[in-house]
XYZ file of C-alpha atoms in Angstrom:
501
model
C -42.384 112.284 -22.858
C -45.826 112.225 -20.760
C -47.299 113.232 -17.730
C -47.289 111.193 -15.021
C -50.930 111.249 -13.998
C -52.047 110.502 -17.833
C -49.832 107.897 -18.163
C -50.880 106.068 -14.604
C -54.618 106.756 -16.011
C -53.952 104.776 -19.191
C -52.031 102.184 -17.810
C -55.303 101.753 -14.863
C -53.169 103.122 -12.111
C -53.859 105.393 -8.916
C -51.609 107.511 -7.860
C -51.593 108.653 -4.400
C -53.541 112.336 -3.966
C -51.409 115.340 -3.531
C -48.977 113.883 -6.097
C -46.891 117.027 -8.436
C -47.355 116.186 -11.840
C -44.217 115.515 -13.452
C -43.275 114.691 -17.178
C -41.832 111.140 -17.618
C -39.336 110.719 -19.987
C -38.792 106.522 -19.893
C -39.941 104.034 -17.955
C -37.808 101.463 -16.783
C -37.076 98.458 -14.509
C -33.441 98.075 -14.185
C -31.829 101.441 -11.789
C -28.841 100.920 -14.269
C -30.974 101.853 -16.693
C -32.364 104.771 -15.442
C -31.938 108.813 -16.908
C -33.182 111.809 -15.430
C -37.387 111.658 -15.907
C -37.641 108.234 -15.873
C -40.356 106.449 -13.868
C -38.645 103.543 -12.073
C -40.689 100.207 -11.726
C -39.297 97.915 -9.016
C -39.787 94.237 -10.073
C -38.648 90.936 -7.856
C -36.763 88.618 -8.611
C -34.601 85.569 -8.279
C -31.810 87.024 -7.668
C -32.307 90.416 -7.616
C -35.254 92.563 -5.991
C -36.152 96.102 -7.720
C -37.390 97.623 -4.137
C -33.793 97.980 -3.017
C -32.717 99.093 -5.807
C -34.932 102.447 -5.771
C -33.200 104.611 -3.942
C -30.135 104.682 -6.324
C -32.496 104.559 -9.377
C -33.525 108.083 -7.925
C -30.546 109.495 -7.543
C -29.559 108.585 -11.085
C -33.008 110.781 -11.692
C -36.083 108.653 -11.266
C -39.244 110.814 -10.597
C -41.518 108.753 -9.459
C -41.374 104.774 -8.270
C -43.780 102.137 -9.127
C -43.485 99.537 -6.170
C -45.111 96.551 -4.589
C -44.355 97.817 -1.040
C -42.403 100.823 0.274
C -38.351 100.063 -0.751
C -36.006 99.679 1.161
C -34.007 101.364 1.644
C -36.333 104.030 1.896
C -36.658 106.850 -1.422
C -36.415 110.555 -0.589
C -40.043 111.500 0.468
C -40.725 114.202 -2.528
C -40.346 110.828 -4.982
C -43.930 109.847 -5.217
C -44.021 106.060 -4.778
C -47.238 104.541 -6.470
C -47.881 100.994 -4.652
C -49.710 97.906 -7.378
C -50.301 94.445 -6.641
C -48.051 93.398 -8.877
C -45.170 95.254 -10.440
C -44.761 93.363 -13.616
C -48.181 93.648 -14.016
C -48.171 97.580 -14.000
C -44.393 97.492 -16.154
C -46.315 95.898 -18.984
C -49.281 98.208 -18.922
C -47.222 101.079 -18.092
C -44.413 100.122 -20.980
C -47.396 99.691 -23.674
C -49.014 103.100 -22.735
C -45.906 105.118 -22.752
C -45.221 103.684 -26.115
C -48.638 104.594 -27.722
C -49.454 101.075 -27.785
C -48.581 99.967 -30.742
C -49.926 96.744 -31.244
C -53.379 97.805 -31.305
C -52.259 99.259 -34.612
C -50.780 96.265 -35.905
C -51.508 92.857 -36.759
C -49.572 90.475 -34.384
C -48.715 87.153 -34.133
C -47.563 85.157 -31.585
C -45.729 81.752 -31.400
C -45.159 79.507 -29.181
C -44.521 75.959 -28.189
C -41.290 73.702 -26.760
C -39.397 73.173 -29.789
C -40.229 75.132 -33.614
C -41.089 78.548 -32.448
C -38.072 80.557 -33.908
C -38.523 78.428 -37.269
C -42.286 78.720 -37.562
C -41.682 82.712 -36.739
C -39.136 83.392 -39.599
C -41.740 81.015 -41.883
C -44.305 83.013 -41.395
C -42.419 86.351 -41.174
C -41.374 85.319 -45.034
C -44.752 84.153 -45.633
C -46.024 87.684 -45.454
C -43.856 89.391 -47.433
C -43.544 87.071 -50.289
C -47.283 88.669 -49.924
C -46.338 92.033 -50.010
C -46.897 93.238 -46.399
C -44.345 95.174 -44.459
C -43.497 92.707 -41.312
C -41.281 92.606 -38.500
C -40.445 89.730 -36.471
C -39.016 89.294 -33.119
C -37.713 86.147 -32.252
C -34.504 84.125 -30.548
C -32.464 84.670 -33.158
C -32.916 88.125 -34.460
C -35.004 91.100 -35.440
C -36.513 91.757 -38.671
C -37.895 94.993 -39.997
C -38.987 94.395 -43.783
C -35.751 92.960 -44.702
C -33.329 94.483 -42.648
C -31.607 92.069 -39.885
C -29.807 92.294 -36.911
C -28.886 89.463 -34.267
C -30.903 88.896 -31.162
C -27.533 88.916 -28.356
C -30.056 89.435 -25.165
C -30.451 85.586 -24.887
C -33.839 86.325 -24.489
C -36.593 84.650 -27.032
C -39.080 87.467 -25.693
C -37.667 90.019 -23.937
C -38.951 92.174 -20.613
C -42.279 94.496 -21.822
C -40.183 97.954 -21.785
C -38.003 96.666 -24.626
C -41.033 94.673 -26.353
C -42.603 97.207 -26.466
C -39.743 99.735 -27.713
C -39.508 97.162 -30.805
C -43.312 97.041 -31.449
C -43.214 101.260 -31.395
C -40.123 101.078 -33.833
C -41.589 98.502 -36.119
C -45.033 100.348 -36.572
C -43.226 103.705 -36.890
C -41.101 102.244 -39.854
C -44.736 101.067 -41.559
C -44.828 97.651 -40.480
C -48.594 96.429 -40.792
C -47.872 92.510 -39.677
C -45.356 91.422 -36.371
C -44.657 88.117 -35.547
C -43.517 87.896 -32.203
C -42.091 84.438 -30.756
C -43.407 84.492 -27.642
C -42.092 82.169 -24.284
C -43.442 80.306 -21.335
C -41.408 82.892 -19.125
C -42.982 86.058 -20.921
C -46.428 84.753 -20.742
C -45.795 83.686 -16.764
C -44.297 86.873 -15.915
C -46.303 89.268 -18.144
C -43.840 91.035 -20.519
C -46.623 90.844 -23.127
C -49.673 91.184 -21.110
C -50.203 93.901 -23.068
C -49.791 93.250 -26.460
C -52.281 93.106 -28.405
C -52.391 89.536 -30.244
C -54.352 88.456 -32.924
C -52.654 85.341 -33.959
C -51.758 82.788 -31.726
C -49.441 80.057 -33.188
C -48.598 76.605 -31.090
C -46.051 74.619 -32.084
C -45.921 71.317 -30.342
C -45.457 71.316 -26.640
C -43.574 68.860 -24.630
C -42.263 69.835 -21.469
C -39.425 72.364 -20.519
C -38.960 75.450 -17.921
C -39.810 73.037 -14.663
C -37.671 74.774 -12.859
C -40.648 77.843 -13.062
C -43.592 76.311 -14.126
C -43.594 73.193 -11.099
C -44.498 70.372 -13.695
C -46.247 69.848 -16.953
C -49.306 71.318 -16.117
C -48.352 74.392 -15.066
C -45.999 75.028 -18.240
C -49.206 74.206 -20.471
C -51.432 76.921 -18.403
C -48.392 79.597 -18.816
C -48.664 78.605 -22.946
C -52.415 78.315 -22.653
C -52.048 81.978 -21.377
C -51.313 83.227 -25.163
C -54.668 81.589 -26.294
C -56.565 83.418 -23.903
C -55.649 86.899 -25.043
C -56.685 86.001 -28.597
C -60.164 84.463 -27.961
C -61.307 87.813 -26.118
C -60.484 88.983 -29.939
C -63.464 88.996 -32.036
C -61.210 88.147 -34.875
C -58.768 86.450 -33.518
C -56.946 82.901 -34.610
C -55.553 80.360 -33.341
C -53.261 77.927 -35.557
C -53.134 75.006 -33.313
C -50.747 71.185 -34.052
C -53.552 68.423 -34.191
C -50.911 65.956 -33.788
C -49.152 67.150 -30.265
C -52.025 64.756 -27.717
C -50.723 66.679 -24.431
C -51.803 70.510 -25.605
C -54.155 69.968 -28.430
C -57.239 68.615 -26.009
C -56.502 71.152 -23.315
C -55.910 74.323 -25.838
C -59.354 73.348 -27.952
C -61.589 73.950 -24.620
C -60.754 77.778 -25.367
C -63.437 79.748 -27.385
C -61.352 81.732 -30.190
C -62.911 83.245 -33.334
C -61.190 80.901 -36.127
C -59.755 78.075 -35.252
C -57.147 76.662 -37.563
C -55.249 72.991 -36.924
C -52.355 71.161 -38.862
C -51.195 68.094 -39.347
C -47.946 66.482 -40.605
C -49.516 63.054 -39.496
C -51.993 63.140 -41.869
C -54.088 63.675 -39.517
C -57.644 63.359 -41.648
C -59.694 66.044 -39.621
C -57.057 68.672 -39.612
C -57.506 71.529 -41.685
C -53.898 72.010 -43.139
C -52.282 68.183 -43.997
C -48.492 67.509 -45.254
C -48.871 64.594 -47.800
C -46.253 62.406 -49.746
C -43.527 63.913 -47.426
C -40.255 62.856 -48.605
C -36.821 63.836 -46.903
C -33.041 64.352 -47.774
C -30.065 65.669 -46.595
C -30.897 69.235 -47.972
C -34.640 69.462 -47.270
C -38.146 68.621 -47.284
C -40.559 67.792 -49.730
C -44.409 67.408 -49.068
C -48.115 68.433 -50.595
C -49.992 70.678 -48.476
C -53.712 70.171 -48.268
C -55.270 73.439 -47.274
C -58.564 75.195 -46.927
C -57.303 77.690 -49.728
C -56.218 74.805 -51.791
C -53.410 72.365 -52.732
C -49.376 73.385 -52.741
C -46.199 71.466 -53.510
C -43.909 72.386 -51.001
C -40.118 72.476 -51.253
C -38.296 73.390 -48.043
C -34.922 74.349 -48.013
C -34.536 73.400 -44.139
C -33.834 69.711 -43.327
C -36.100 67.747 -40.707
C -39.758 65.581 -41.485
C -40.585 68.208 -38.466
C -40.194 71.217 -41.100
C -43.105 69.807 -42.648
C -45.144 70.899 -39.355
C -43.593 74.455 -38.802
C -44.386 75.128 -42.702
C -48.385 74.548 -42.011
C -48.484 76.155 -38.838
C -46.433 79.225 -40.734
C -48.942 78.745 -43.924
C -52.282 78.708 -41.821
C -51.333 81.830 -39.835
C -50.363 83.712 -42.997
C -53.073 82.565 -45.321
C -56.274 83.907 -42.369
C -54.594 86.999 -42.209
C -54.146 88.137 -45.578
C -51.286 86.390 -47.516
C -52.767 84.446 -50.793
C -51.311 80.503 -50.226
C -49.490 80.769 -53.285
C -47.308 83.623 -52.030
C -47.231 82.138 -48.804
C -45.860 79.536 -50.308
C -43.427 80.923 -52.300
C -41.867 82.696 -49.047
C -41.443 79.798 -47.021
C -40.010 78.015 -49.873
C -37.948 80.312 -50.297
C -36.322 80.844 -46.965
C -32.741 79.123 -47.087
C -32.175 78.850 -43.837
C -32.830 80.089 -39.860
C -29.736 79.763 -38.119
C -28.975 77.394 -35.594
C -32.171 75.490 -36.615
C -30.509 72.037 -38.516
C -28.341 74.371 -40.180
C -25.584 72.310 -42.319
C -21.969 73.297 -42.303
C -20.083 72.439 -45.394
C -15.764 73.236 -45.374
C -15.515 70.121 -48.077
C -15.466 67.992 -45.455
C -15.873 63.738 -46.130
C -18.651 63.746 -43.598
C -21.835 65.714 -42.549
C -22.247 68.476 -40.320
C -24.854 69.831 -38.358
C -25.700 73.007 -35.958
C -29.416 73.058 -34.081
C -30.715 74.453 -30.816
C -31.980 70.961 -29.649
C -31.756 71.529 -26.110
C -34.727 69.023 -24.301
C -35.001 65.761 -24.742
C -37.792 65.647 -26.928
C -35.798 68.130 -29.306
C -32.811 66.123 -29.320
C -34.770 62.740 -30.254
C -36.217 64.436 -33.121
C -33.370 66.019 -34.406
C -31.243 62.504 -33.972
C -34.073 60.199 -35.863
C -34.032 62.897 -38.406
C -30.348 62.100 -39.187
C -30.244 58.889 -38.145
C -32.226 57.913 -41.243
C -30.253 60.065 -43.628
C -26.845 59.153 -41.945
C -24.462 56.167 -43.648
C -21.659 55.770 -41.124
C -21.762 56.698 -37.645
C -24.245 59.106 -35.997
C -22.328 61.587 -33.169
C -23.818 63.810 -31.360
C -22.118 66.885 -28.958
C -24.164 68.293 -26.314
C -24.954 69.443 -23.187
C -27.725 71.006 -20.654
C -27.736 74.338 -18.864
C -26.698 75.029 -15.726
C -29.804 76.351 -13.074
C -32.412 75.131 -15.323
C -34.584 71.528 -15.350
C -32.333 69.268 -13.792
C -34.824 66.452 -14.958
C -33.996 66.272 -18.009
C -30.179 66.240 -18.191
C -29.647 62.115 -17.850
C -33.487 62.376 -20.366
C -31.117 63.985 -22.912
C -28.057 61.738 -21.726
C -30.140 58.576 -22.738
C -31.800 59.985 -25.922
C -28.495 60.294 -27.374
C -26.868 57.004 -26.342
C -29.712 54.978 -27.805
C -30.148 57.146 -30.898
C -26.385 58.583 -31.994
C -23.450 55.811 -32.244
C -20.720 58.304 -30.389
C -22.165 60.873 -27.483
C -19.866 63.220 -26.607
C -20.841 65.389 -23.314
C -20.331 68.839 -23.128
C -20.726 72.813 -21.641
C -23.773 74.395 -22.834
C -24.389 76.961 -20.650
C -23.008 75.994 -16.639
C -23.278 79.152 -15.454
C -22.930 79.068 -11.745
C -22.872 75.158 -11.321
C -20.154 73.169 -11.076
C -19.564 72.200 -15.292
C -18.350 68.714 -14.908
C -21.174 67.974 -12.559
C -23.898 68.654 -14.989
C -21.819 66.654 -17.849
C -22.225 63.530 -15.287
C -25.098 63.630 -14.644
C -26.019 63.736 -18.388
C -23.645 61.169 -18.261
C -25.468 59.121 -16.163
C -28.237 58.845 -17.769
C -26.214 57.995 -21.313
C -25.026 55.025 -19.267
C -27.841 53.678 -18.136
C -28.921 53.057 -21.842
C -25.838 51.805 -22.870
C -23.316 54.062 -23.544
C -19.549 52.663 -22.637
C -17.129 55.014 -21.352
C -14.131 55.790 -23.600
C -16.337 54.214 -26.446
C -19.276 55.282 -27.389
C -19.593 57.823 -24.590
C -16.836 61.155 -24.130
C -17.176 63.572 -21.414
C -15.080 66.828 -22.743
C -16.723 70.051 -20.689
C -14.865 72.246 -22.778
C -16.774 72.889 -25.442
C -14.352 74.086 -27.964
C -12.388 70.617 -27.201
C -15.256 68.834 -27.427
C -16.001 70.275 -31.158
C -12.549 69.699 -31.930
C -12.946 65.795 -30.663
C -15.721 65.070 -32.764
C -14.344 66.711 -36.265
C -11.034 65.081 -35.924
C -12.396 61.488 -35.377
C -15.669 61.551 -37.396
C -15.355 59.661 -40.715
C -16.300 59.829 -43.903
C -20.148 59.141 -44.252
C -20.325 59.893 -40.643
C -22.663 62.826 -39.256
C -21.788 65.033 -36.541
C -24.162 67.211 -34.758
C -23.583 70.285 -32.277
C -26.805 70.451 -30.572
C -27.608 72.812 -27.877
C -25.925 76.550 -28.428
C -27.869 77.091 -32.456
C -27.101 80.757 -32.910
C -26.126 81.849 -29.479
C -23.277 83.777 -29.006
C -21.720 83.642 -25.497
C -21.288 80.570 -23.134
C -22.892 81.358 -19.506
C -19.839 80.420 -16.927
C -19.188 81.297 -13.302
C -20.968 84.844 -13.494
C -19.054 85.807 -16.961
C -20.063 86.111 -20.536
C -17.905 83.785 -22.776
C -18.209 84.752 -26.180
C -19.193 81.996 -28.366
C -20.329 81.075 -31.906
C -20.768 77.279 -32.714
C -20.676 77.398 -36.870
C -17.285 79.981 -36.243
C -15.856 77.102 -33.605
C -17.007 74.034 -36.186
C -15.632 75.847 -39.112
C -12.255 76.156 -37.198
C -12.404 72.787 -36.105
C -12.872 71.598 -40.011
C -9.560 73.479 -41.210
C -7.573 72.321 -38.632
C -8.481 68.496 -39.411
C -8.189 69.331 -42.940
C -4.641 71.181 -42.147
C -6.135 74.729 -43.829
């Protein structure tokens, strides 16, 4: 609880003269949300716009309004209504400073980047305390305090800056020293972190994804590029950046930072972290890592030549902020697996299994080459593309998988309010185009659970299977409801019933 003129002074805001002081007990953004004492923030939206939602924020007991203009419909005129520029803006500021801000007490990481983020978060999260440091991570897939877990359900990878902020107050009151935080295109665009305080920022490689609010390429590189630009004003900051990735890597080296750190699974010769004799299998990676705190044999436990990239980009963060390489080492090595990320489902079936998020094209090419190479039979693949997101890239994904996997079949990922078997098509489409046949090698099944149930009962033995798209999410998005969904729980069903169990 805090006065509402200190905390508009910390967070840089005016409020209008004659204004009652009043003790502020939350702050919030959502009027669903709000209790008695709360200050009430109205955001825009896509949908939704905070300023009409005011009024019934303060009759569940708002106090005071933060607003871009005057709502409407109109607040009660004893609610002081504090007008910004921009709303999101002021939540962030206003979130950190009713919270203490607690990242200026803590060492933070970000991550970021298309496709590796949530893997590259939990190596580095076990990176740091193989070494010993209390750390908390925030990512897709869960939250981590020490070694206590619980599942991420907000389908969020970085959520709005009240509840960032909440998490980043929690961790440093339990003793956390070290965060890692995987950080998004959509939280750097529309400020939910503006305010914390990073010293690490991680890039994973960047391809292209969001169009739908970033425009184009560009503008989804500036929105990353954003993350940079809060650590160079850091005059200790790092940034751990992938030599290999020719789209970011120019662009994100033009920004001044304190230490700058690059990797290389290309062998790139003037990185500063290399992956050498890399050798893959069916149940992980092998590879040398040449570092600037020495040599390291490297075991992974998590399939995918790409592995080899997240590991130095997890190793390099860890190893300039305190971790020795050899414990670094020994916590990404030991880290079994990060679920949904080429996870491997075993019920004794003849053939291969396996779960990942791949949900671009780019993803879904690396992911198939991966297992193409390690696959005897036939290569199948089961996907889909969400539903009000990059339209682009749904017949992209379509032809990935009918020139890489030998059996596509099309399905739900996330349709929300589109039309299902419309999205499936025009995946479809695009499978076509590069070959696929109809009844052959290409299957469109929008139910997903038939469509995992398709695959497992005609895949043979020394064939691979992979479920790409949902990873570790746990609903299915479909004409305004919340399905519940969990792929390994639907595969694993899927298994017995083939195998008559």
């Amino acid at each position: 609880m805090t006065e509402l003129a200190a905390l508009c002074a910390d967070a840089g805001l005016s409020i209008p003269p004659g204004v009652r002081d009043v003790q502020v007990t939350a702050v919030v953004h959502d009027s669903r949300d709000t209790r008695p004492g709360a200050l009430f923030v109205a955001v825009g939206g896509l949908r939704q716009d905070g300023h009409r939602h005011a009024a019934a924020a303060v009759t569940a007991g708002a106090v005071a309004v933060v607003a871009e203009h005057a709502p409407d419909p109109p607040t009660p005129p004893h609610v002081p209504v504090i007008i910004v520029n921009n709303s999101r803006v002021a939540l962030s500021a206003l979130a950190a400073a009713f919270h203490g801000h607690p990242s200026r007490s803590l060492t933070v990481a970000g991550v970021t980047g298309t496709d590796g983020k949530t893997t590259t978060s939990t190596m580095l999260w076990a990176a740091w305390r193989a070494a010993g440091l209390h750390t908390g991570l925030i990512s897709t897939v869960d939250f981590r305090d020490g070694d206590t877990v619980t599942a991420n359900t907000t389908r969020q990878t970085t959520m709005e800056a009240v509840e960032t902020q909440r998490r980043l107050a929690e961790l440093r009151a339990s003793g956390c020293t070290h965060v890692v935080v995987e950080t998004s295109s959509h939280a750097l665009e529309m400020h939910r972190v503006d305010d914390v305080d990073y010293r690490v920022a991680v890039y994973t490689r960047i391809t292209s994804e969001h169009l739908d609010v970033h425009g184009d390429r560009a503008g989804y590189l500036a929105a990353k590029a954003r993350l940079l630009g809060m650590v160079s004003a850091r005059p200790d900051g790092v940034a751990v950046l992938d030599r290999d990735d020719e789209f970011a890597y120019p662009r994100l080296l033009t920004i001044p930072v304190a230490t700058r750190l690059t990797y290389s699974a290309a062998g790139a010769s003037d990185a500063d972290l290399i992956a050498q004799s890399i050798r893959t299998g069916p149940n992980g990676v092998s590879f040398t890592a040449r570092t600037p705190w020495g040599d390291a044999a490297l075991r992974l436990h998590l399939a995918g030549r790409f592995n080899a990239a997240n590991a130095l980009a997890g190793l390099a963060a860890a190893c300039s902020t305190g971790a020795s390489l050899d414990a670094a080492v020994r916590g990404v090595t030991a880290l079994e697996r990060v679920d949904g990320r080429m996870e491997r489902v075993d019920a004794g079936q003849p053939f291969s299994v396996v779960i990942d998020y791949a949900h671009t094209a780019e993803a879904l090419e690396k992911v198939l080459s991966e297992l193409r190479a390690a696959t005897a039979g036939r290569l199948w693949v089961v996907f889909g593309s969400a539903g009000e997101r990059d339209v682009e890239k749904r017949p992209a994904m379509g032809a990935v998988a009918a020139r890489l996997a030998d059996v596509a079949v099309v399905t739900d990922e996330d349709p929300r309010e589109e039309d299902r078997l419309a999205i499936c098509e025009q995946i479809a489409v695009g499978a076509v185009a590069a070959g696929a046949v109809r009844g052959d090698t290409l299957h469109v099944i929008p139910d997903r659970a038939e469509a995992v149930a398709f695959a497992t009962s005609r895949a043979a033995p020394g064939d691979t299977v992979l479920f790409a798209g949902k990873g570790h999410e746990s609903s299915i998005e479909s004409a305004g409801r919340s399905l519940p969904w969990n792929e390994r729980t639907a595969v694993i069903a899927a298994l017995r019933a083939r195998a008559g169990t």
